[in-house]
């Protein structure tokens, strides 16, 4: 239960340092909605979402008002649709995406995640139908987000799926070219996908989850930067301790809001994702934290080391503040959503190759990166393969959310709007990986996956 002293402790962070709850995400199981008739299945899905999430937005707004804690997004995640739609006799799954979008619109949520398939080892016919439906689904809907898991440490990397996802990303960009390929901003390709992630575009309610639960994602890069300003010139030992203590305070806010939301909605509390999620607002940047550690600009030499320290300290501090930490939990580096990353990419300090190195030590991966519209599907697949390999070998979640912007090239700027921000078009390696991607098959799991 929230109390006055705990709320007052956060006032300064909220008013001066951009602290917010980035999202309250309700996860809903749809297993009991499967039906051979797709119209019947969609009707059951719509009815169940409306029944469970009917008060989600209002509850979030009431908590904001009662306790003065900004809650930026209210979202829904559902069981991966490829698992539910498999029972339905239909050639494509766009109708399921439209149903999710209609429910989300009527409830007033920001996004609905779960138009997803889990294919790290192979693809069922249902998985193939869902993947094929992604470009159209993301074109005709506004709130629906899609994700595909193509690899894991245990299974290896499904290179057939990787090859297909390069084509799907290109097609999605082309279908939404009137919006600078915006559909790709709602599409994530994962390795080691987690089942309780509250952040979009990759959220889905995993097969191992309960009937319904509430997951909360916190933010707070500005709070961390402000704390580090007070220890300029101190050793990295002091830097790490400062971040740990700050992450504890940030996560406590998330824990308290999650418990209150779960109580008011009468559903179980799932997890707090303690990730530092930036926004395009000045002062709310992970890149600025790295620069506060002593880097002239994010992307220069030393950036990977600084990010590794930040990510580890956030986890250590956050895990002490909540008994149920989950999701992705760490530091996000989405280029278009981080003012410091945008500046660094625009002047060439931050490159795609450096971003890849940074993803070895932080949460997620190549995220909200805009590339030239003429980038080939095979090159996109190769980028996905590289990130999947980092995740597979390092036993961590990695992902690719890349946007080949139709008609634009290196040096151009693209505006996505809102929390999605804006981004410079980044250069990709022009040498071909087509023959590599054409091989297909599966990259075997690493030897350290054999832990039994």
CSV table of C-alpha atoms in Angstrom, one decimal:
chain,number,residue,atom,x,y,z
A,1,UNK,CA,0.0,0.0,0.0
A,2,UNK,CA,1.3,3.5,-0.9
A,3,UNK,CA,1.9,5.8,2.0
A,4,UNK,CA,2.5,9.5,2.2
A,5,UNK,CA,6.2,9.4,3.1
A,6,UNK,CA,7.0,7.1,0.1
A,7,UNK,CA,5.2,9.5,-2.2
A,8,UNK,CA,6.9,12.6,-0.9
A,9,UNK,CA,10.3,11.0,-1.5
A,10,UNK,CA,9.6,10.9,-5.2
A,11,UNK,CA,8.3,14.4,-5.7
A,12,UNK,CA,11.6,16.0,-6.5
A,13,UNK,CA,12.5,13.3,-8.9
A,14,UNK,CA,9.2,13.7,-10.7
A,15,UNK,CA,9.2,17.5,-10.9
A,16,UNK,CA,12.8,18.1,-11.7
A,17,UNK,CA,14.3,14.9,-13.2
A,18,UNK,CA,11.7,13.4,-15.5
A,19,UNK,CA,10.9,10.4,-13.3
A,20,UNK,CA,7.8,8.6,-14.5
A,21,UNK,CA,6.2,5.2,-14.7
A,22,UNK,CA,6.7,4.6,-18.4
A,23,UNK,CA,3.9,2.0,-18.6
A,24,UNK,CA,1.3,-0.1,-16.8
A,25,UNK,CA,0.8,-3.1,-19.0
A,26,UNK,CA,-2.0,-5.6,-18.4
A,27,UNK,CA,-1.2,-9.1,-19.6
A,28,UNK,CA,-4.2,-11.2,-20.6
A,29,UNK,CA,-4.2,-14.9,-21.6
A,30,UNK,CA,-6.2,-15.8,-24.7
A,31,UNK,CA,-6.0,-19.6,-24.6
A,32,UNK,CA,-9.7,-20.0,-24.0
A,33,UNK,CA,-10.5,-17.8,-27.0
A,34,UNK,CA,-9.3,-20.3,-29.6
A,35,UNK,CA,-12.0,-21.4,-32.0
A,36,UNK,CA,-12.2,-23.0,-35.5
A,37,UNK,CA,-14.3,-20.1,-36.6
A,38,UNK,CA,-12.1,-17.0,-36.9
A,39,UNK,CA,-15.0,-14.7,-36.3
A,40,UNK,CA,-16.0,-16.5,-33.2
A,41,UNK,CA,-12.4,-16.5,-32.0
A,42,UNK,CA,-12.1,-12.7,-32.6
A,43,UNK,CA,-15.3,-12.1,-30.8
A,44,UNK,CA,-14.1,-14.0,-27.8
A,45,UNK,CA,-10.8,-12.2,-27.8
A,46,UNK,CA,-12.5,-8.8,-28.0
A,47,UNK,CA,-14.9,-9.7,-25.2
A,48,UNK,CA,-12.2,-11.0,-22.9
A,49,UNK,CA,-9.9,-8.0,-23.4
A,50,UNK,CA,-12.8,-5.6,-22.7
A,51,UNK,CA,-13.8,-7.6,-19.6
A,52,UNK,CA,-10.4,-7.6,-18.0
A,53,UNK,CA,-9.0,-4.2,-19.1
A,54,UNK,CA,-12.2,-2.2,-19.0
A,55,UNK,CA,-10.9,-0.1,-16.0
A,56,UNK,CA,-7.2,-0.1,-16.9
A,57,UNK,CA,-6.9,3.4,-18.3
A,58,UNK,CA,-9.1,4.9,-15.6
A,59,UNK,CA,-7.2,3.2,-12.9
A,60,UNK,CA,-3.9,4.5,-14.2
A,61,UNK,CA,-5.3,8.0,-14.4
A,62,UNK,CA,-6.7,7.8,-10.8
A,63,UNK,CA,-3.3,6.6,-9.5
A,64,UNK,CA,-1.6,9.6,-11.3
A,65,UNK,CA,-4.1,12.0,-9.7
A,66,UNK,CA,-4.1,10.4,-6.2
A,67,UNK,CA,-0.3,10.2,-5.9
A,68,UNK,CA,1.1,12.6,-8.4
A,69,UNK,CA,3.2,10.0,-10.2
A,70,UNK,CA,3.1,10.4,-14.0
A,71,UNK,CA,2.1,7.2,-15.8
A,72,UNK,CA,2.9,7.8,-19.5
A,73,UNK,CA,1.3,4.7,-21.1
A,74,UNK,CA,-1.4,2.2,-20.4
A,75,UNK,CA,-1.0,-0.9,-22.5
A,76,UNK,CA,-2.2,-4.4,-23.0
A,77,UNK,CA,-0.2,-7.6,-23.9
A,78,UNK,CA,-1.8,-10.8,-25.0
A,79,UNK,CA,-0.9,-14.4,-25.6
A,80,UNK,CA,1.1,-14.7,-28.9
A,81,UNK,CA,-1.6,-14.7,-31.6
A,82,UNK,CA,0.0,-17.5,-33.6
A,83,UNK,CA,-0.8,-19.8,-30.7
A,84,UNK,CA,-4.5,-18.8,-30.5
A,85,UNK,CA,-5.2,-18.4,-34.2
A,86,UNK,CA,-3.8,-21.8,-35.0
A,87,UNK,CA,-7.2,-23.3,-34.3
A,88,UNK,CA,-9.0,-21.1,-36.8
A,89,UNK,CA,-9.7,-21.9,-40.4
A,90,UNK,CA,-8.4,-18.7,-42.1
A,91,UNK,CA,-5.7,-18.0,-44.7
A,92,UNK,CA,-4.3,-14.9,-42.8
A,93,UNK,CA,-4.5,-13.4,-39.4
A,94,UNK,CA,-5.1,-9.7,-40.2
A,95,UNK,CA,-8.6,-10.0,-38.7
A,96,UNK,CA,-7.0,-10.9,-35.3
A,97,UNK,CA,-4.8,-7.7,-35.5
A,98,UNK,CA,-7.9,-5.6,-36.3
A,99,UNK,CA,-9.7,-7.1,-33.3
A,100,UNK,CA,-6.9,-6.2,-31.0
A,101,UNK,CA,-6.8,-2.7,-32.5
A,102,UNK,CA,-10.5,-2.2,-32.1
A,103,UNK,CA,-10.4,-3.3,-28.4
A,104,UNK,CA,-7.4,-1.0,-27.8
A,105,UNK,CA,-9.1,2.0,-29.4
A,106,UNK,CA,-12.3,1.6,-27.4
A,107,UNK,CA,-10.3,1.2,-24.1
A,108,UNK,CA,-8.1,4.1,-24.9
A,109,UNK,CA,-4.8,2.3,-24.4
A,110,UNK,CA,-1.6,3.3,-26.2
A,111,UNK,CA,-0.6,0.0,-27.6
A,112,UNK,CA,-1.6,-3.7,-27.7
A,113,UNK,CA,1.2,-6.2,-28.0
A,114,UNK,CA,1.1,-9.8,-28.9
A,115,UNK,CA,0.6,-10.1,-32.6
A,116,UNK,CA,3.5,-12.4,-32.2
A,117,UNK,CA,5.1,-15.8,-33.1
A,118,UNK,CA,7.8,-17.8,-31.2
A,119,UNK,CA,9.9,-19.6,-33.7
A,120,UNK,CA,13.5,-20.0,-32.3
A,121,UNK,CA,13.7,-23.6,-33.5
A,122,UNK,CA,11.1,-24.0,-36.3
A,123,UNK,CA,7.8,-22.6,-37.7
A,124,UNK,CA,4.4,-24.1,-37.6
A,125,UNK,CA,1.9,-23.3,-40.3
A,126,UNK,CA,0.2,-20.9,-37.9
A,127,UNK,CA,3.5,-19.1,-37.3
A,128,UNK,CA,4.0,-18.8,-41.0
A,129,UNK,CA,0.6,-17.3,-41.5
A,130,UNK,CA,1.1,-14.8,-38.7
A,131,UNK,CA,4.5,-13.7,-40.0
A,132,UNK,CA,3.1,-13.3,-43.6
A,133,UNK,CA,0.3,-11.2,-42.1
A,134,UNK,CA,2.5,-8.7,-40.3
A,135,UNK,CA,3.0,-6.1,-43.0
A,136,UNK,CA,-0.7,-5.8,-43.7
A,137,UNK,CA,-1.6,-6.0,-40.0
A,138,UNK,CA,0.7,-3.1,-39.1
A,139,UNK,CA,-0.5,-1.1,-42.0
A,140,UNK,CA,-4.3,-1.3,-41.2
A,141,UNK,CA,-4.0,-0.9,-37.4
A,142,UNK,CA,-2.8,2.0,-35.2
A,143,UNK,CA,-2.1,0.4,-31.8
A,144,UNK,CA,-1.1,-3.2,-32.6
A,145,UNK,CA,2.5,-4.2,-32.0
A,146,UNK,CA,4.2,-7.3,-33.4
A,147,UNK,CA,7.2,-9.4,-32.4
A,148,UNK,CA,8.8,-12.6,-33.6
A,149,UNK,CA,11.3,-14.6,-31.6
A,150,UNK,CA,13.8,-16.2,-34.0
A,151,UNK,CA,16.4,-17.6,-31.6
A,152,UNK,CA,17.4,-18.5,-28.1
A,153,UNK,CA,20.5,-19.8,-26.2
A,154,UNK,CA,18.8,-23.2,-25.8
A,155,UNK,CA,17.6,-23.6,-29.4
A,156,UNK,CA,20.1,-21.7,-31.5
A,157,UNK,CA,19.0,-19.3,-34.3
A,158,UNK,CA,16.3,-20.1,-36.9
A,159,UNK,CA,17.9,-18.7,-40.0
A,160,UNK,CA,14.9,-19.5,-42.1
A,161,UNK,CA,12.9,-17.2,-39.9
A,162,UNK,CA,15.7,-14.6,-39.9
A,163,UNK,CA,15.7,-14.6,-43.7
A,164,UNK,CA,11.9,-14.2,-43.8
A,165,UNK,CA,12.0,-11.3,-41.2
A,166,UNK,CA,14.3,-9.3,-43.4
A,167,UNK,CA,11.7,-9.5,-46.2
A,168,UNK,CA,8.9,-8.7,-43.7
A,169,UNK,CA,10.6,-5.6,-42.4
A,170,UNK,CA,11.1,-4.3,-46.0
A,171,UNK,CA,7.5,-5.0,-46.9
A,172,UNK,CA,6.2,-3.3,-43.8
A,173,UNK,CA,8.3,-0.2,-44.5
A,174,UNK,CA,7.1,-0.1,-48.1
A,175,UNK,CA,3.4,-0.5,-47.1
A,176,UNK,CA,3.8,2.4,-44.6
A,177,UNK,CA,6.0,4.6,-46.8
A,178,UNK,CA,3.5,7.5,-46.5
A,179,UNK,CA,4.5,7.6,-42.8
A,180,UNK,CA,8.2,7.0,-43.4
A,181,UNK,CA,8.0,3.3,-42.7
A,182,UNK,CA,6.4,3.8,-39.3
A,183,UNK,CA,5.0,0.3,-39.3
A,184,UNK,CA,8.5,-1.0,-38.6
A,185,UNK,CA,8.6,1.0,-35.3
A,186,UNK,CA,5.9,-1.5,-34.1
A,187,UNK,CA,7.8,-4.6,-35.1
A,188,UNK,CA,10.6,-6.3,-33.1
A,189,UNK,CA,12.7,-9.4,-33.8
A,190,UNK,CA,13.9,-11.1,-30.7
A,191,UNK,CA,16.5,-13.6,-29.4
A,192,UNK,CA,15.8,-15.0,-25.9
A,193,UNK,CA,12.4,-13.2,-25.8
A,194,UNK,CA,11.0,-12.8,-22.3
A,195,UNK,CA,7.4,-13.6,-21.4
A,196,UNK,CA,6.7,-10.7,-19.0
A,197,UNK,CA,8.1,-7.6,-20.8
A,198,UNK,CA,5.8,-4.6,-20.4
A,199,UNK,CA,7.5,-2.5,-23.0
A,200,UNK,CA,6.4,-2.1,-26.6
A,201,UNK,CA,6.8,-3.0,-29.3
A,202,UNK,CA,7.9,-6.4,-28.0
A,203,UNK,CA,5.4,-7.1,-25.2
A,204,UNK,CA,3.4,-10.3,-25.2
A,205,UNK,CA,1.8,-12.4,-22.5
A,206,UNK,CA,3.9,-15.5,-22.5
A,207,UNK,CA,2.7,-19.1,-22.4
A,208,UNK,CA,4.0,-19.5,-18.8
A,209,UNK,CA,2.1,-16.5,-17.5
A,210,UNK,CA,-1.0,-16.4,-15.4
A,211,UNK,CA,-4.6,-15.7,-16.6
A,212,UNK,CA,-4.1,-12.0,-16.1
A,213,UNK,CA,-1.6,-9.8,-14.4
A,214,UNK,CA,-0.2,-6.3,-14.2
A,215,UNK,CA,3.4,-5.5,-15.1
A,216,UNK,CA,5.0,-2.1,-14.7
A,217,UNK,CA,7.9,-0.5,-16.5
A,218,UNK,CA,9.8,2.4,-14.8
A,219,UNK,CA,12.0,5.0,-16.3
A,220,UNK,CA,14.3,7.7,-14.9
A,221,UNK,CA,17.5,8.4,-16.9
A,222,UNK,CA,17.2,12.0,-15.7
A,223,UNK,CA,17.3,11.0,-12.1
A,224,UNK,CA,20.4,8.9,-12.6
A,225,UNK,CA,22.2,11.7,-14.4
A,226,UNK,CA,21.3,14.2,-11.7
A,227,UNK,CA,22.7,11.9,-9.1
A,228,UNK,CA,26.0,11.5,-11.0
A,229,UNK,CA,26.4,15.2,-11.3
A,230,UNK,CA,27.0,15.3,-7.5
A,231,UNK,CA,29.9,12.8,-7.8
A,232,UNK,CA,31.9,14.3,-10.7
A,233,UNK,CA,35.5,13.3,-10.5
A,234,UNK,CA,34.9,10.4,-8.1
A,235,UNK,CA,36.0,6.9,-8.8
A,236,UNK,CA,34.0,4.3,-10.7
A,237,UNK,CA,33.3,2.6,-7.3
A,238,UNK,CA,31.5,5.7,-6.2
A,239,UNK,CA,29.7,6.0,-9.6
A,240,UNK,CA,28.5,2.4,-9.4
A,241,UNK,CA,27.2,2.9,-5.8
A,242,UNK,CA,25.5,6.1,-6.7
A,243,UNK,CA,23.6,4.4,-9.6
A,244,UNK,CA,22.7,1.4,-7.4
A,245,UNK,CA,21.1,3.7,-4.8
A,246,UNK,CA,19.3,5.7,-7.4
A,247,UNK,CA,18.0,2.6,-9.2
A,248,UNK,CA,16.6,1.4,-5.9
A,249,UNK,CA,14.6,4.5,-5.4
A,250,UNK,CA,13.3,4.5,-9.0
A,251,UNK,CA,12.3,0.8,-8.7
A,252,UNK,CA,10.5,1.4,-5.4
A,253,UNK,CA,8.2,3.8,-7.2
A,254,UNK,CA,7.5,1.1,-9.8
A,255,UNK,CA,6.9,-1.5,-7.1
A,256,UNK,CA,4.5,0.7,-5.2
A,257,UNK,CA,2.5,1.7,-8.3
A,258,UNK,CA,2.4,-1.9,-9.5
A,259,UNK,CA,1.0,-3.1,-6.2
A,260,UNK,CA,-1.6,-0.3,-6.1
A,261,UNK,CA,-2.7,-0.9,-9.7
A,262,UNK,CA,-3.0,-4.6,-9.1
A,263,UNK,CA,-5.1,-4.0,-6.0
A,264,UNK,CA,-7.5,-1.6,-7.7
A,265,UNK,CA,-7.8,-3.8,-10.8
A,266,UNK,CA,-8.2,-7.0,-8.7
A,267,UNK,CA,-5.6,-8.9,-10.7
A,268,UNK,CA,-2.2,-10.3,-9.6
A,269,UNK,CA,0.9,-8.1,-9.7
A,270,UNK,CA,3.4,-9.6,-12.1
A,271,UNK,CA,6.8,-7.8,-12.3
A,272,UNK,CA,8.5,-4.5,-12.3
A,273,UNK,CA,10.8,-3.9,-15.3
A,274,UNK,CA,13.4,-1.6,-13.9
A,275,UNK,CA,14.8,-0.5,-17.3
A,276,UNK,CA,16.0,3.1,-17.8
A,277,UNK,CA,13.8,4.0,-20.8
A,278,UNK,CA,14.7,7.4,-22.4
A,279,UNK,CA,12.5,9.8,-24.3
A,280,UNK,CA,13.4,12.5,-26.9
A,281,UNK,CA,13.0,15.1,-24.1
A,282,UNK,CA,16.2,17.0,-23.2
A,283,UNK,CA,17.4,15.6,-19.9
A,284,UNK,CA,15.8,12.2,-20.2
A,285,UNK,CA,18.6,10.5,-22.0
A,286,UNK,CA,20.7,7.4,-21.3
A,287,UNK,CA,23.4,8.9,-23.6
A,288,UNK,CA,23.6,11.9,-21.2
A,289,UNK,CA,24.3,9.5,-18.3
A,290,UNK,CA,27.2,8.1,-20.2
A,291,UNK,CA,28.5,11.5,-21.0
A,292,UNK,CA,28.2,12.5,-17.3
A,293,UNK,CA,30.6,9.7,-16.6
A,294,UNK,CA,33.2,11.6,-18.6
A,295,UNK,CA,32.7,10.8,-22.3
A,296,UNK,CA,32.6,13.8,-24.6
A,297,UNK,CA,29.8,12.2,-26.5
A,298,UNK,CA,28.1,8.8,-26.5
A,299,UNK,CA,29.6,6.5,-29.1
A,300,UNK,CA,33.2,7.4,-28.6
A,301,UNK,CA,35.7,5.0,-27.2
A,302,UNK,CA,34.8,4.0,-23.6
A,303,UNK,CA,31.0,4.0,-24.3
A,304,UNK,CA,30.7,0.3,-24.1
A,305,UNK,CA,32.5,0.2,-20.7
A,306,UNK,CA,30.4,3.0,-19.3
A,307,UNK,CA,27.2,1.3,-20.5
A,308,UNK,CA,28.2,-2.0,-19.0
A,309,UNK,CA,28.7,-0.3,-15.6
A,310,UNK,CA,25.4,1.5,-15.9
A,311,UNK,CA,23.4,-1.6,-16.8
A,312,UNK,CA,24.9,-3.7,-14.0
A,313,UNK,CA,24.4,-1.1,-11.4
A,314,UNK,CA,20.8,-0.5,-12.4
A,315,UNK,CA,20.1,-4.3,-12.0
A,316,UNK,CA,21.9,-4.5,-8.6
A,317,UNK,CA,20.0,-1.5,-7.2
A,318,UNK,CA,16.7,-2.4,-8.7
A,319,UNK,CA,16.6,-6.0,-7.6
A,320,UNK,CA,16.8,-4.9,-3.9
A,321,UNK,CA,13.7,-2.8,-4.3
A,322,UNK,CA,11.3,-5.4,-5.6
A,323,UNK,CA,10.8,-9.1,-5.0
A,324,UNK,CA,9.5,-9.5,-8.5
A,325,UNK,CA,11.9,-7.9,-11.0
A,326,UNK,CA,11.5,-9.1,-14.6
A,327,UNK,CA,11.0,-8.1,-18.1
A,328,UNK,CA,14.1,-6.7,-19.8
A,329,UNK,CA,15.5,-4.7,-16.8
A,330,UNK,CA,18.6,-2.6,-17.7
A,331,UNK,CA,19.3,0.3,-19.9
A,332,UNK,CA,17.6,0.9,-23.2
A,333,UNK,CA,19.4,2.6,-26.1
A,334,UNK,CA,16.7,3.3,-28.8
A,335,UNK,CA,18.3,5.9,-31.1
A,336,UNK,CA,15.3,7.9,-32.1
A,337,UNK,CA,13.9,8.0,-28.5
A,338,UNK,CA,17.0,9.4,-26.8
A,339,UNK,CA,18.0,13.0,-27.4
A,340,UNK,CA,21.7,12.3,-26.7
A,341,UNK,CA,21.8,9.2,-29.0
A,342,UNK,CA,20.1,11.3,-31.8
A,343,UNK,CA,22.8,14.0,-31.5
A,344,UNK,CA,25.6,11.4,-31.5
A,345,UNK,CA,24.2,9.5,-34.5
A,346,UNK,CA,23.6,12.8,-36.4
A,347,UNK,CA,27.3,13.8,-36.2
A,348,UNK,CA,28.7,10.4,-36.8
A,349,UNK,CA,30.1,9.7,-33.3
A,350,UNK,CA,27.6,6.9,-32.9
A,351,UNK,CA,27.6,4.3,-35.7
A,352,UNK,CA,25.7,1.1,-36.3
A,353,UNK,CA,28.8,-0.9,-35.6
A,354,UNK,CA,29.3,0.9,-32.2
A,355,UNK,CA,25.6,0.3,-31.4
A,356,UNK,CA,26.1,-3.4,-32.0
A,357,UNK,CA,29.0,-3.4,-29.6
A,358,UNK,CA,27.0,-1.6,-27.0
A,359,UNK,CA,24.2,-4.1,-27.2
A,360,UNK,CA,26.5,-6.8,-25.8
A,361,UNK,CA,26.3,-5.2,-22.4
A,362,UNK,CA,22.8,-3.6,-22.2
A,363,UNK,CA,19.2,-4.4,-22.6
A,364,UNK,CA,17.6,-5.2,-25.9
A,365,UNK,CA,19.6,-4.3,-29.0
A,366,UNK,CA,19.5,-2.4,-32.3
A,367,UNK,CA,16.5,-0.3,-31.4
A,368,UNK,CA,14.6,2.4,-33.3
A,369,UNK,CA,17.4,2.7,-35.9
A,370,UNK,CA,16.6,4.4,-39.2
A,371,UNK,CA,18.5,3.2,-42.2
A,372,UNK,CA,18.4,4.0,-46.0
A,373,UNK,CA,15.2,2.9,-47.7
A,374,UNK,CA,17.2,1.0,-50.3
A,375,UNK,CA,18.8,-1.3,-47.7
A,376,UNK,CA,18.3,-4.8,-48.9
A,377,UNK,CA,16.2,-7.4,-47.1
A,378,UNK,CA,19.3,-9.6,-46.9
A,379,UNK,CA,21.3,-6.9,-45.1
A,380,UNK,CA,18.4,-6.4,-42.6
A,381,UNK,CA,18.4,-10.2,-42.0
A,382,UNK,CA,22.1,-10.1,-41.5
A,383,UNK,CA,21.7,-7.4,-38.8
A,384,UNK,CA,19.1,-9.5,-37.1
A,385,UNK,CA,21.4,-12.5,-37.3
A,386,UNK,CA,24.2,-10.6,-35.7
A,387,UNK,CA,22.1,-9.4,-32.8
A,388,UNK,CA,20.6,-12.8,-32.3
A,389,UNK,CA,24.1,-14.3,-32.1
A,390,UNK,CA,25.0,-11.8,-29.4
A,391,UNK,CA,21.9,-12.8,-27.4
A,392,UNK,CA,22.4,-16.5,-28.0
A,393,UNK,CA,26.0,-16.6,-27.0
A,394,UNK,CA,25.7,-14.2,-24.0
A,395,UNK,CA,22.4,-15.7,-22.7
A,396,UNK,CA,20.7,-12.3,-22.8
A,397,UNK,CA,17.7,-10.8,-24.6
A,398,UNK,CA,18.6,-9.0,-27.8
A,399,UNK,CA,16.3,-7.5,-30.4
A,400,UNK,CA,16.2,-5.6,-33.6
A,401,UNK,CA,13.7,-2.8,-34.4
A,402,UNK,CA,15.1,-1.3,-37.6
A,403,UNK,CA,13.3,1.1,-40.0
A,404,UNK,CA,14.4,1.2,-43.7
A,405,UNK,CA,12.8,4.6,-44.5
A,406,UNK,CA,11.5,4.6,-48.1
A,407,UNK,CA,13.0,7.3,-50.3
A,408,UNK,CA,15.5,8.5,-47.7
A,409,UNK,CA,19.3,8.1,-47.4
A,410,UNK,CA,22.2,8.8,-45.2
A,411,UNK,CA,22.2,12.3,-43.9
A,412,UNK,CA,18.4,12.7,-44.0
A,413,UNK,CA,16.3,13.0,-40.8
A,414,UNK,CA,13.0,11.2,-40.2
A,415,UNK,CA,10.3,12.3,-37.7
A,416,UNK,CA,8.2,9.6,-36.1
A,417,UNK,CA,6.5,11.8,-33.5
A,418,UNK,CA,5.7,11.4,-29.8
A,419,UNK,CA,7.8,9.0,-27.7
A,420,UNK,CA,9.1,7.5,-31.0
A,421,UNK,CA,11.0,10.7,-31.6
A,422,UNK,CA,13.1,11.4,-34.6
A,423,UNK,CA,16.3,10.0,-36.0
A,424,UNK,CA,19.1,10.5,-38.6
A,425,UNK,CA,19.4,7.9,-41.3
A,426,UNK,CA,22.4,5.8,-40.3
A,427,UNK,CA,24.9,4.2,-42.7
A,428,UNK,CA,24.9,0.4,-43.2
A,429,UNK,CA,27.7,-1.7,-44.6
A,430,UNK,CA,27.2,-1.9,-48.3
A,431,UNK,CA,28.9,-5.2,-48.8
A,432,UNK,CA,26.5,-8.0,-49.4
A,433,UNK,CA,25.5,-10.8,-47.0
A,434,UNK,CA,23.0,-12.3,-49.4
A,435,UNK,CA,24.8,-15.6,-49.9
A,436,UNK,CA,25.1,-16.0,-46.1
A,437,UNK,CA,21.4,-15.4,-45.5
A,438,UNK,CA,20.4,-17.7,-48.4
A,439,UNK,CA,21.8,-20.7,-46.7
A,440,UNK,CA,18.9,-21.0,-44.3
A,441,UNK,CA,18.6,-23.8,-41.8
A,442,UNK,CA,19.6,-23.3,-38.1
A,443,UNK,CA,22.7,-22.0,-36.4
A,444,UNK,CA,23.1,-24.5,-33.6
A,445,UNK,CA,22.8,-23.6,-30.0
A,446,UNK,CA,26.2,-22.9,-28.2
A,447,UNK,CA,27.8,-25.6,-26.1
A,448,UNK,CA,27.1,-23.8,-22.9
A,449,UNK,CA,23.3,-24.3,-23.6
A,450,UNK,CA,23.7,-27.9,-22.4
A,451,UNK,CA,23.3,-27.3,-18.7
A,452,UNK,CA,21.3,-30.4,-17.7
